[in-house]
Coordinates of C-alpha atoms in Angstrom, one line a residue:
M240 CA 18.1 -14.5 15.3
K241 CA 18.7 -12.6 18.5
E242 CA 15.8 -12.6 21.0
V243 CA 14.6 -9.1 21.8
T244 CA 12.6 -8.2 24.9
I245 CA 9.5 -6.1 24.8
E246 CA 11.3 -3.5 27.0
E247 CA 14.2 -3.3 24.5
L248 CA 11.7 -2.9 21.6
L249 CA 9.7 -0.2 23.4
A250 CA 12.9 1.7 24.3
K251 CA 14.0 1.6 20.7
A252 CA 10.6 2.8 19.6
E253 CA 10.8 5.9 21.8
K254 CA 13.6 7.5 19.9
P255 CA 11.7 7.9 16.6
S256 CA 8.7 9.3 18.6
R257 CA 10.9 11.9 20.3
E258 CA 12.6 12.8 17.0
A259 CA 9.2 13.0 15.3
M260 CA 7.9 15.5 17.8
R261 CA 11.1 17.7 17.5
L262 CA 11.5 17.6 13.7
H263 CA 7.8 18.0 12.8
A264 CA 7.8 21.2 14.8
F265 CA 11.1 22.3 13.4
Y266 CA 10.1 21.9 9.7
K267 CA 6.4 22.6 10.3
G268 CA 5.4 19.6 8.1
K269 CA 7.2 17.4 5.6
I270 CA 6.0 18.5 2.2
G271 CA 5.2 21.7 0.3
V272 CA 4.8 23.1 -3.2
Q273 CA 7.9 23.6 -5.4
L274 CA 8.0 25.3 -8.7
K275 CA 9.1 23.3 -11.8
C276 CA 9.1 26.0 -14.5
R277 CA 11.7 28.8 -15.1
I278 CA 11.2 32.3 -13.8
R279 CA 13.7 34.3 -15.7
S280 CA 12.0 37.6 -14.9
F281 CA 8.7 38.9 -13.9
D282 CA 7.8 39.0 -17.6
D283 CA 7.4 35.2 -17.4
F284 CA 4.3 35.7 -15.3
A285 CA 2.5 36.6 -18.5
I286 CA 3.3 33.1 -19.8
W287 CA 2.5 31.1 -16.7
Y288 CA -0.5 33.2 -15.7
T289 CA -2.6 35.9 -17.4
P290 CA -2.8 36.6 -20.3
G291 CA -0.8 33.7 -21.8
V292 CA -2.4 31.0 -19.8
A293 CA -5.8 31.7 -21.4
A294 CA -4.7 30.0 -24.6
V295 CA -3.9 26.8 -22.6
C296 CA -7.3 27.0 -20.9
K297 CA -9.1 27.3 -24.3
E298 CA -7.2 24.3 -25.6
I299 CA -8.2 22.1 -22.6
H300 CA -11.8 23.3 -22.9
Q301 CA -11.9 21.9 -26.4
D302 CA -10.4 18.6 -25.1
P303 CA -10.3 18.0 -21.4
E304 CA -7.8 15.1 -21.9
K305 CA -5.2 17.7 -22.7
A306 CA -5.1 18.6 -19.0
Y307 CA -2.6 15.7 -18.8
D308 CA -0.4 17.5 -21.3
Y309 CA -0.6 21.1 -20.1
T310 CA -0.9 20.7 -16.3
N311 CA 0.6 18.6 -13.5
K312 CA -2.6 16.4 -13.5
W313 CA -0.4 13.6 -15.1
N314 CA 1.6 13.4 -11.8
F315 CA -0.9 14.5 -9.1
V316 CA -2.3 12.1 -6.6
A317 CA -4.6 13.0 -3.7
V318 CA -4.0 11.2 -0.4
I319 CA -7.5 11.3 1.1
S320 CA -8.6 10.3 4.6
D321 CA -11.4 11.1 7.0
G322 CA -9.1 10.2 10.0
S323 CA -11.4 7.4 11.1
R324 CA -8.7 4.7 11.4
V325 CA -5.3 6.3 11.6
L326 CA -2.5 3.8 12.1
G327 CA -3.3 1.9 15.3
L328 CA -4.7 5.0 16.9
G329 CA -8.3 4.7 15.7
D330 CA -10.7 7.5 15.0
I331 CA -8.6 10.5 15.8
G332 CA -10.0 12.9 13.2
P333 CA -8.7 14.6 10.0
E334 CA -6.4 17.1 11.6
A335 CA -4.6 14.4 13.7
G336 CA -4.4 12.2 10.6
L337 CA -2.7 15.0 8.5
P338 CA 0.9 14.1 9.6
V339 CA 0.4 10.6 8.3
M340 CA -1.0 11.8 5.0
E341 CA 1.9 14.2 4.6
G342 CA 4.2 11.3 5.3
K343 CA 2.5 9.3 2.5
G344 CA 3.1 12.3 0.2
L345 CA 6.8 12.2 1.2
L346 CA 7.1 8.5 0.3
Y347 CA 5.3 8.9 -2.9
K348 CA 7.7 11.7 -4.0
Y349 CA 11.0 10.2 -2.9
L350 CA 10.3 6.6 -3.9
G351 CA 8.1 7.1 -6.9
G352 CA 8.5 10.6 -8.1
V353 CA 4.8 11.2 -7.6
D354 CA 3.4 14.6 -6.5
A355 CA 1.0 13.5 -3.8
F356 CA -0.9 15.9 -1.7
P357 CA -2.9 15.2 1.5
L358 CA -6.6 16.0 1.7
C359 CA -8.0 15.3 5.1
L360 CA -11.8 15.5 5.1
N361 CA -14.1 16.7 7.9
E362 CA -16.6 14.2 6.6
K363 CA -17.3 10.5 7.6
D364 CA -20.4 9.7 5.6
P365 CA -19.2 7.2 2.9
D366 CA -21.7 8.5 0.2
K367 CA -20.4 12.1 0.7
I368 CA -16.8 11.0 0.6
I369 CA -17.5 9.2 -2.7
A370 CA -19.1 12.4 -4.0
I371 CA -16.1 14.5 -2.9
V372 CA -13.6 12.2 -4.5
K373 CA -15.5 12.1 -7.8
A374 CA -15.7 15.9 -7.8
L375 CA -11.9 16.1 -7.4
Q376 CA -11.1 14.1 -10.6
P377 CA -10.4 17.2 -12.8
T378 CA -7.3 18.0 -10.7
F379 CA -5.8 14.6 -10.0
G380 CA -4.4 11.7 -12.0
G381 CA -5.1 9.3 -9.2
I382 CA -6.5 9.0 -5.7
N383 CA -5.0 7.2 -2.7
L384 CA -7.6 6.5 0.0
E385 CA -5.9 6.1 3.4
D386 CA -6.8 5.3 7.0
I387 CA -10.6 5.0 6.5
S388 CA -12.4 2.6 8.9
H389 CA -14.1 -0.5 7.7
P390 CA -16.6 -1.6 6.6
K391 CA -17.3 1.7 4.8
C392 CA -13.8 1.7 3.2
F393 CA -14.9 -1.3 1.1
K394 CA -18.0 0.5 -0.2
I395 CA -16.0 3.7 -0.9
L396 CA -13.2 1.9 -2.8
D397 CA -15.4 -0.4 -4.8
T398 CA -17.8 2.4 -5.8
L399 CA -15.0 4.7 -6.9
R400 CA -13.2 2.1 -8.8
V401 CA -16.3 1.6 -11.0
E402 CA -17.4 5.2 -11.3
C403 CA -14.1 7.2 -11.6
E404 CA -12.1 7.8 -14.7
I405 CA -8.9 7.9 -12.8
P406 CA -7.3 5.2 -10.7
V407 CA -8.5 4.9 -7.1
W408 CA -6.5 2.9 -4.6
H409 CA -6.9 2.1 -0.9
D410 CA -3.4 1.3 0.4
D411 CA -4.6 -0.3 3.6
Q412 CA -6.4 -2.9 1.4
Q413 CA -4.6 -3.2 -1.9
G414 CA -1.1 -2.1 -0.8
T415 CA -0.9 -4.6 2.1
A416 CA -2.4 -7.3 -0.1
C417 CA 0.0 -6.7 -3.0
V418 CA 3.2 -6.8 -0.9
T419 CA 1.9 -9.8 1.0
V420 CA 1.3 -11.8 -2.2
A421 CA 4.8 -10.8 -3.4
G422 CA 6.4 -12.3 -0.3
L423 CA 4.2 -15.4 -0.5
I424 CA 5.2 -16.1 -4.1
N425 CA 8.8 -16.3 -3.1
A426 CA 8.3 -18.1 0.1
L427 CA 6.5 -20.8 -1.7
K428 CA 9.4 -21.1 -4.1
I429 CA 11.8 -21.7 -1.2
V430 CA 9.7 -24.4 0.5
G431 CA 8.8 -26.0 -2.9
K432 CA 5.0 -25.8 -2.6
K433 CA 2.5 -24.8 -5.3
I434 CA 0.2 -21.8 -4.8
D435 CA -2.9 -23.7 -5.9
E436 CA -2.2 -26.6 -3.5
V437 CA -1.4 -24.8 -0.2
R438 CA -3.8 -24.4 2.7
V439 CA -3.9 -20.8 3.8
T440 CA -5.1 -19.3 7.1
M441 CA -5.9 -15.6 7.3
V442 CA -6.2 -14.2 10.8
G443 CA -7.9 -10.9 10.8
S444 CA -10.8 -9.8 8.6
G445 CA -10.5 -6.1 8.6
A446 CA -9.6 -4.0 5.5
A447 CA -6.2 -5.6 5.1
G448 CA -7.4 -9.2 5.8
V449 CA -10.3 -9.1 3.4
A450 CA -8.1 -7.5 0.6
I451 CA -5.4 -10.1 1.1
V452 CA -7.9 -12.9 0.7
R453 CA -9.2 -11.2 -2.5
L454 CA -5.8 -10.9 -4.0
L455 CA -4.7 -14.5 -2.9
L456 CA -7.7 -15.7 -4.9
S457 CA -6.6 -13.6 -7.9
A458 CA -3.0 -14.9 -7.5
G459 CA -4.1 -18.6 -7.8
V460 CA -4.8 -19.9 -4.3
T461 CA -7.7 -22.4 -4.4
P462 CA -10.7 -20.7 -2.7
G463 CA -11.7 -23.8 -0.7
N464 CA -8.2 -24.0 0.8
I465 CA -8.5 -20.6 2.5
L466 CA -9.7 -20.2 6.1
S467 CA -10.4 -16.7 7.3
V468 CA -10.8 -15.8 11.0
D469 CA -12.4 -12.7 12.6
S470 CA -13.0 -11.9 16.2
K471 CA -15.9 -14.3 16.3
G472 CA -14.1 -17.3 14.8
I473 CA -13.7 -18.9 11.4
L474 CA -15.8 -17.5 8.6
H475 CA -18.2 -20.1 7.2
R476 CA -21.7 -20.2 5.7
D477 CA -23.5 -21.3 8.9
R478 CA -22.2 -18.6 11.2
S479 CA -24.8 -17.5 13.8
D480 CA -24.3 -13.9 12.8
R481 CA -24.7 -14.5 9.1
A482 CA -27.7 -12.1 8.9
I483 CA -25.4 -9.3 10.1
L484 CA -22.7 -10.3 7.8
Q485 CA -25.0 -10.4 4.8
T486 CA -26.3 -6.8 5.5
Q487 CA -23.4 -5.0 7.2
F488 CA -20.3 -6.9 6.3
K489 CA -20.9 -8.1 2.8
E490 CA -17.2 -8.5 2.0
K491 CA -16.9 -11.0 4.9
W492 CA -20.0 -12.8 3.7
D493 CA -18.5 -13.1 0.3
I494 CA -15.5 -14.8 1.8
C495 CA -17.9 -17.1 3.7
L496 CA -19.4 -18.1 0.4
K497 CA -16.1 -18.5 -1.6
T498 CA -13.7 -20.1 0.9
N499 CA -13.6 -22.9 3.5
A500 CA -14.8 -25.7 1.3
K501 CA -15.0 -28.2 4.2
Q502 CA -16.9 -25.6 6.4
V503 CA -14.4 -25.8 9.2
K504 CA -15.7 -24.2 12.4
G505 CA -13.9 -23.0 15.5
D506 CA -11.4 -20.3 16.3
V507 CA -7.8 -19.3 15.5
P508 CA -6.1 -22.5 16.7
D509 CA -8.6 -24.6 14.7
A510 CA -7.9 -22.6 11.6
I511 CA -4.2 -22.8 11.9
R512 CA -4.0 -26.6 12.4
G513 CA -2.6 -28.2 9.3
A514 CA -2.1 -24.9 7.4
D515 CA 0.8 -24.4 5.1
V516 CA 0.6 -20.6 5.3
L517 CA -0.5 -18.4 8.2
I518 CA -1.0 -14.7 7.4
S519 CA -2.0 -12.5 10.3
A520 CA -3.2 -8.8 10.0
S521 CA -4.7 -8.7 13.5
K522 CA -4.0 -7.1 16.9
Q523 CA -0.4 -6.7 17.8
G524 CA 1.3 -9.2 20.1
P525 CA 3.1 -10.9 21.3
G526 CA 0.8 -13.8 22.1
T527 CA -1.9 -13.1 19.6
I528 CA -0.5 -16.1 17.8
R529 CA 0.9 -18.8 20.1
K530 CA 3.8 -21.1 19.6
D531 CA 1.8 -24.2 20.3
W532 CA -0.6 -23.2 17.5
V533 CA 2.2 -22.8 15.0
K534 CA 3.5 -26.3 16.0
T535 CA 0.3 -27.8 14.5
M536 CA 1.0 -26.3 11.0
A537 CA 2.2 -28.4 8.1
K538 CA 5.9 -29.1 7.5
D539 CA 7.9 -26.1 6.1
A540 CA 5.3 -23.7 7.4
I541 CA 5.2 -20.0 6.3
V542 CA 4.2 -17.4 8.9
F543 CA 3.5 -13.7 8.0
A544 CA 2.8 -11.8 11.3
E545 CA 2.1 -8.3 10.0
A546 CA 0.9 -6.3 13.1
N547 CA 3.0 -3.2 14.0
P548 CA 4.9 -2.3 16.0
V549 CA 4.9 -5.7 17.8
P550 CA 4.0 -8.7 15.5
E551 CA 1.4 -11.2 16.6
I552 CA 4.2 -13.7 17.4
W553 CA 7.9 -13.0 17.7
P554 CA 9.9 -14.4 14.6
W555 CA 12.1 -16.5 16.8
E556 CA 9.1 -18.1 18.5
A557 CA 7.5 -18.9 15.2
K558 CA 10.9 -20.5 14.1
E559 CA 11.2 -22.5 17.3
A560 CA 7.6 -23.8 16.7
G561 CA 8.6 -25.1 13.3
A562 CA 8.0 -22.3 10.8
R563 CA 10.6 -22.3 8.1
I564 CA 9.9 -18.8 6.8
V565 CA 8.7 -15.8 8.9
A566 CA 7.9 -12.3 7.7
T567 CA 6.8 -9.3 9.8
G568 CA 6.0 -5.6 9.2
R569 CA 9.2 -4.5 11.0
S570 CA 12.4 -3.3 9.3
D571 CA 14.6 -4.7 12.1
F572 CA 13.6 -8.3 11.4
P573 CA 14.1 -10.1 8.1
N574 CA 11.4 -10.2 5.4
Q575 CA 9.6 -6.9 6.1
V576 CA 6.2 -6.7 4.5
N577 CA 6.0 -3.0 3.9
N578 CA 3.3 -1.1 1.8
S579 CA 6.0 1.4 0.8
L580 CA 7.3 -1.3 -1.6
G581 CA 4.0 -1.1 -3.4
F582 CA 2.2 2.1 -3.8
P583 CA 5.0 4.4 -5.1
G584 CA 5.9 2.1 -8.0
I585 CA 2.3 1.0 -8.7
F586 CA 1.1 4.6 -9.0
R587 CA 4.2 5.6 -11.0
G588 CA 3.1 2.9 -13.5
A589 CA -0.5 3.8 -13.5
L590 CA 0.2 7.5 -14.0
D591 CA 2.8 6.9 -16.8
V592 CA 0.1 5.2 -18.9
R593 CA -2.6 7.5 -17.7
A594 CA -4.6 4.5 -16.5
K595 CA -8.3 4.8 -15.8
T596 CA -8.2 2.4 -12.9
I597 CA -5.9 0.0 -11.0
T598 CA -7.2 -3.5 -11.5
D599 CA -6.6 -6.5 -9.4
E600 CA -4.6 -7.9 -12.3
M601 CA -2.3 -4.8 -12.2
C602 CA -1.8 -5.4 -8.5
I603 CA -0.8 -9.1 -9.2
A604 CA 1.6 -7.9 -11.9
A605 CA 3.2 -5.6 -9.3
A606 CA 3.4 -8.4 -6.8
R607 CA 5.0 -10.7 -9.3
E608 CA 7.6 -8.1 -10.3
L609 CA 8.4 -7.4 -6.6
A610 CA 9.0 -11.1 -6.2
K611 CA 11.1 -11.2 -9.3
V612 CA 13.3 -8.3 -8.1
A613 CA 14.1 -10.2 -4.9
E614 CA 14.7 -13.4 -6.9
D615 CA 17.2 -11.6 -9.1
H616 CA 19.1 -10.7 -6.0
G617 CA 19.1 -14.2 -4.7
L618 CA 16.3 -15.7 -2.5
S619 CA 16.9 -17.1 1.0
E620 CA 14.7 -17.9 4.0
E621 CA 15.5 -14.4 5.3
Y622 CA 15.2 -12.6 2.0
I623 CA 11.9 -13.2 0.2
I624 CA 11.0 -9.6 -0.7
P625 CA 13.1 -6.5 -1.7
N626 CA 14.1 -3.7 0.5
M627 CA 13.1 -0.1 0.0
D628 CA 16.7 1.0 -0.7
Q629 CA 16.8 -1.2 -3.8
W630 CA 15.7 1.6 -6.1
E631 CA 15.1 -0.5 -9.2
V632 CA 12.1 -2.0 -7.4
F633 CA 10.0 1.1 -8.3
P634 CA 10.6 1.6 -12.0
R635 CA 10.4 -2.1 -12.6
E636 CA 7.1 -2.3 -10.7
A637 CA 5.9 0.7 -12.7
V638 CA 6.6 -1.0 -16.0
A639 CA 4.8 -4.2 -14.9
V640 CA 1.7 -2.3 -13.8
G641 CA 1.6 -0.1 -16.9
S642 CA 2.1 -3.1 -19.2
K643 CA -0.8 -4.9 -17.6
G644 CA -3.0 -1.8 -17.8
I645 CA -2.2 -1.5 -21.5
E646 CA -3.0 -5.2 -22.0
Q647 CA -6.3 -4.8 -20.2
G648 CA -7.3 -1.7 -22.2
V649 CA -7.5 0.7 -19.2
A650 CA -4.5 2.8 -20.3
R651 CA -4.7 6.0 -22.3
I652 CA -1.0 5.8 -23.4
K653 CA 0.6 2.7 -25.0
A654 CA 4.3 3.4 -24.9
P655 CA 6.8 0.6 -25.1
A656 CA 8.1 -0.9 -21.9
E657 CA 11.7 0.2 -22.4
E658 CA 10.5 3.8 -22.9
R659 CA 8.4 3.7 -19.8
F660 CA 11.2 2.3 -17.7
K661 CA 13.5 5.1 -18.8
L662 CA 10.8 7.7 -18.0
A663 CA 10.0 6.2 -14.5
A664 CA 13.7 5.9 -13.6
A665 CA 14.4 9.5 -14.7
I666 CA 11.4 10.9 -12.7
I667 CA 12.4 8.9 -9.6
K668 CA 16.1 9.8 -9.9
Q669 CA 15.2 13.5 -10.3
A670 CA 13.0 13.4 -7.2
R671 CA 15.7 12.0 -5.0
E672 CA 18.5 14.2 -6.4
E673 CA 16.3 17.3 -5.8
V674 CA 16.1 16.5 -2.1
Q675 CA 19.8 15.8 -1.9
M676 CA 20.6 19.1 -3.7
L677 CA 18.3 21.1 -1.4
M678 CA 20.0 19.6 1.6
R679 CA 23.5 20.4 0.2
E680 CA 22.5 23.9 -0.6
K681 CA 20.9 24.2 2.9
F682 CA 17.4 25.1 1.5
I683 CA 16.5 22.1 3.6
I684 CA 18.1 23.0 6.9
D685 CA 19.9 20.6 9.2
P686 CA 18.2 21.3 12.6
D687 CA 21.4 20.1 14.4
A688 CA 23.9 22.2 12.5

């Protein structure tokens, strides 16, 4: 693996930023509304609007579930943010967060065939956000929460998952966790270790870190074998700030109660010593995780350094320190842990069975299928997780999620897996081909032509 300097990385990063400024202005955004029905003449307006549409309205009034049959509710997802934690930029507000939410809509459509629409809210009160989302349920088949600061993001997600009749997902939590678990499943296969026996250190206890620990537990990691670290050190029951954790950071306190069987105290290096697996969703590096800390890990160590754009430790440094498998969040290094491998296929599957929620077990099913796709292509130390351009990832993931939803009784539709695979593949193929067609026909204009 070639060593890359910070200066080279920053120079490489400047080009996408320059192009983003130019092309966002040129296209004036990334998504819009496109018709999906025929308009043969103006007479068709009598079908799609008044008076004909009244018959459809009356039918749905008699049975609200028929909105899935007569409207696009079956494929609508709202991408909702208050702009309080946008990327690594912090609380920049809903308007400044809109380009990110549009980008999420683009990925949903191209990778999963999902019609996702951004809704950036001028509201930061978690109870009011919960009320807004609940009020939006008649229009949408699912909700994607995005870039909402913690700890309120936990309350919002957990409340909505219980109280909504449509699936609610927080990608910063569940998406990151799902893809991380998928990579770990295959990494453990390569090093020949069992998931219920490994010692895992989680550096970072924000939205992603807490969710990763939750899903690791669901995936089979022994609770007592996990050590989590936040800015004040290792989480344990005797922390001096436990009163604050119990009242203001209940999710962290839950981790204190469930993990760290030996009640290890200390900081990051103490938590890493002897660990089989190190997962970091912390501040970007380099130097957040040091080589000498990685050297103290167990033989055949696994290191996931997920900060962007600069990982907590460079991959080659982790390798030099003894790590056998290294993953990052970057596409220019092997083993990219990328949320985009998760949410398009997961929501495709949830929508196709009209799921009422996305359970942790459905997330685990997605992670296992992601791992299986990579395994089918041939695992190696530098290939533990699929790439986004392997299109079959998304319909396969959709089928796995839908099947688990049917098994758990949260699906409104119980179609066979083969039928759902064909449906998902056709929807995704159509979404991609539409973009290519619009480019060929110059409805999407080449700014450099």
